[in-house]
PDB file of C-alpha atoms in Angstrom:
ATOM      1  CA  MET A   1     -85.519   2.972  29.804  1.00 72.00           C
ATOM      2  CA  LYS A   2     -85.100   6.324  32.210  1.00 79.00           C
ATOM      3  CA  LEU A   3     -82.390   8.436  31.502  1.00 81.00           C
ATOM      4  CA  TYR A   4     -81.229   8.449  35.044  1.00 84.00           C
ATOM      5  CA  LYS A   5     -80.738   6.038  37.753  1.00 88.00           C
ATOM      6  CA  ILE A   6     -80.427   6.643  41.905  1.00 88.00           C
ATOM      7  CA  LYS A   7     -77.781   4.596  43.621  1.00 90.00           C
ATOM      8  CA  LYS A   8     -75.500   4.542  46.653  1.00 89.00           C
ATOM      9  CA  SER A   9     -73.005   7.570  46.620  1.00 84.00           C
ATOM     10  CA  ASN A  10     -69.935   7.780  48.233  1.00 81.00           C
ATOM     11  CA  ILE A  11     -70.784  11.451  48.898  1.00 70.00           C
ATOM     12  CA  ASP A  12     -73.835  11.013  50.695  1.00 65.00           C
ATOM     13  CA  ASN A  13     -76.197   8.269  50.633  1.00 78.00           C
ATOM     14  CA  LYS A  14     -77.839   8.373  47.551  1.00 80.00           C
ATOM     15  CA  GLY A  15     -77.404  10.067  44.213  1.00 81.00           C
ATOM     16  CA  LEU A  16     -78.744  10.494  40.912  1.00 80.00           C
ATOM     17  CA  TYR A  17     -76.341   9.331  37.765  1.00 87.00           C
ATOM     18  CA  ALA A  18     -77.111   8.910  34.318  1.00 88.00           C
ATOM     19  CA  ALA A  19     -78.297   5.518  33.152  1.00 90.00           C
ATOM     20  CA  ARG A  20     -77.163   6.031  29.503  1.00 90.00           C
ATOM     21  CA  ASN A  21     -75.652   8.842  27.080  1.00 89.00           C
ATOM     22  CA  ILE A  22     -77.939  11.596  27.043  1.00 85.00           C
ATOM     23  CA  GLN A  23     -78.367  13.931  23.745  1.00 89.00           C
ATOM     24  CA  ALA A  24     -76.424  17.787  24.712  1.00 90.00           C
ATOM     25  CA  GLY A  25     -79.540  20.191  25.696  1.00 88.00           C
ATOM     26  CA  LYS A  26     -81.858  17.606  26.844  1.00 86.00           C
ATOM     27  CA  ILE A  27     -83.524  18.807  30.286  1.00 83.00           C
ATOM     28  CA  ILE A  28     -83.900  15.799  32.501  1.00 77.00           C
ATOM     29  CA  ILE A  29     -84.615  17.714  35.551  1.00 75.00           C
ATOM     30  CA  SER A  30     -84.346  21.172  36.974  1.00 78.00           C
ATOM     31  CA  TYR A  31     -82.051  21.454  39.657  1.00 78.00           C
ATOM     32  CA  ARG A  32     -81.548  25.407  40.398  1.00 85.00           C
ATOM     33  CA  GLY A  33     -78.936  26.870  43.149  1.00 90.00           C
ATOM     34  CA  LYS A  34     -75.648  28.706  43.605  1.00 92.00           C
ATOM     35  CA  ILE A  35     -72.788  27.945  41.798  1.00 95.00           C
ATOM     36  CA  ILE A  36     -69.562  27.608  44.017  1.00 95.00           C
ATOM     37  CA  THR A  37     -66.249  27.292  43.297  1.00 96.00           C
ATOM     38  CA  LYS A  38     -64.327  23.625  44.504  1.00 94.00           C
ATOM     39  CA  LYS A  39     -62.066  25.638  46.662  1.00 95.00           C
ATOM     40  CA  GLU A  40     -65.645  26.999  48.444  1.00 93.00           C
ATOM     41  CA  THR A  41     -67.055  23.325  48.416  1.00 90.00           C
ATOM     42  CA  ASP A  42     -63.940  22.509  50.518  1.00 90.00           C
ATOM     43  CA  LYS A  43     -63.242  24.610  52.624  1.00 92.00           C
ATOM     44  CA  ASN A  44     -66.893  25.255  53.879  1.00 89.00           C
ATOM     45  CA  PRO A  45     -68.668  23.313  56.755  1.00 86.00           C
ATOM     46  CA  LYS A  46     -71.753  23.756  55.364  1.00 85.00           C
ATOM     47  CA  TYR A  47     -70.689  20.891  52.650  1.00 82.00           C
ATOM     48  CA  ASP A  48     -69.293  18.198  55.230  1.00 80.00           C
ATOM     49  CA  ASN A  49     -69.875  14.682  53.566  1.00 71.00           C
ATOM     50  CA  ASP A  50     -71.105  13.812  57.309  1.00 72.00           C
ATOM     51  CA  LYS A  51     -74.471  15.163  56.966  1.00 71.00           C
ATOM     52  CA  ALA A  52     -77.252  15.371  54.534  1.00 71.00           C
ATOM     53  CA  ILE A  53     -75.902  18.025  51.499  1.00 76.00           C
ATOM     54  CA  TYR A  54     -77.282  19.076  48.021  1.00 81.00           C
ATOM     55  CA  LEU A  55     -74.476  18.912  46.037  1.00 84.00           C
ATOM     56  CA  PHE A  56     -74.153  18.987  42.296  1.00 85.00           C
ATOM     57  CA  ASN A  57     -70.411  18.570  40.396  1.00 88.00           C
ATOM     58  CA  LEU A  58     -70.819  20.736  37.193  1.00 92.00           C
ATOM     59  CA  ASN A  59     -67.119  20.290  36.298  1.00 92.00           C
ATOM     60  CA  SER A  60     -64.103  20.033  37.859  1.00 94.00           C
ATOM     61  CA  ARG A  61     -63.709  23.407  38.854  1.00 96.00           C
ATOM     62  CA  TYR A  62     -67.261  24.225  39.889  1.00 96.00           C
ATOM     63  CA  ASP A  63     -70.564  22.643  42.005  1.00 94.00           C
ATOM     64  CA  LEU A  64     -74.150  23.740  42.382  1.00 93.00           C
ATOM     65  CA  ASP A  65     -75.094  24.253  45.858  1.00 91.00           C
ATOM     66  CA  GLY A  66     -78.833  22.768  46.061  1.00 85.00           C
ATOM     67  CA  ASP A  67     -79.582  23.469  49.835  1.00 85.00           C
ATOM     68  CA  PHE A  68     -83.116  25.540  48.963  1.00 76.00           C
ATOM     69  CA  LYS A  69     -86.302  25.168  49.425  1.00 75.00           C
ATOM     70  CA  TYR A  70     -87.368  25.190  46.186  1.00 70.00           C
ATOM     71  CA  ASN A  71     -85.560  21.723  44.880  1.00 68.00           C
ATOM     72  CA  THR A  72     -87.630  18.694  45.972  1.00 59.00           C
TER      73      THR A  72
END
């Protein structure tokens, strides 16, 4: 069974979600980018949910902007 699943996202068209509990430290994919605060996410028009965005929620304080050519 895969560790992840792709399903409809409330943020955008599709999202990547854990399919089951995953052991801490287990590498699933490499998603690199710039770590930004939730405040920056909220005020920057780049992260408008009406268009395609590549935003990974890290925790309640930070997101990761994955809008870089090296992410597929």
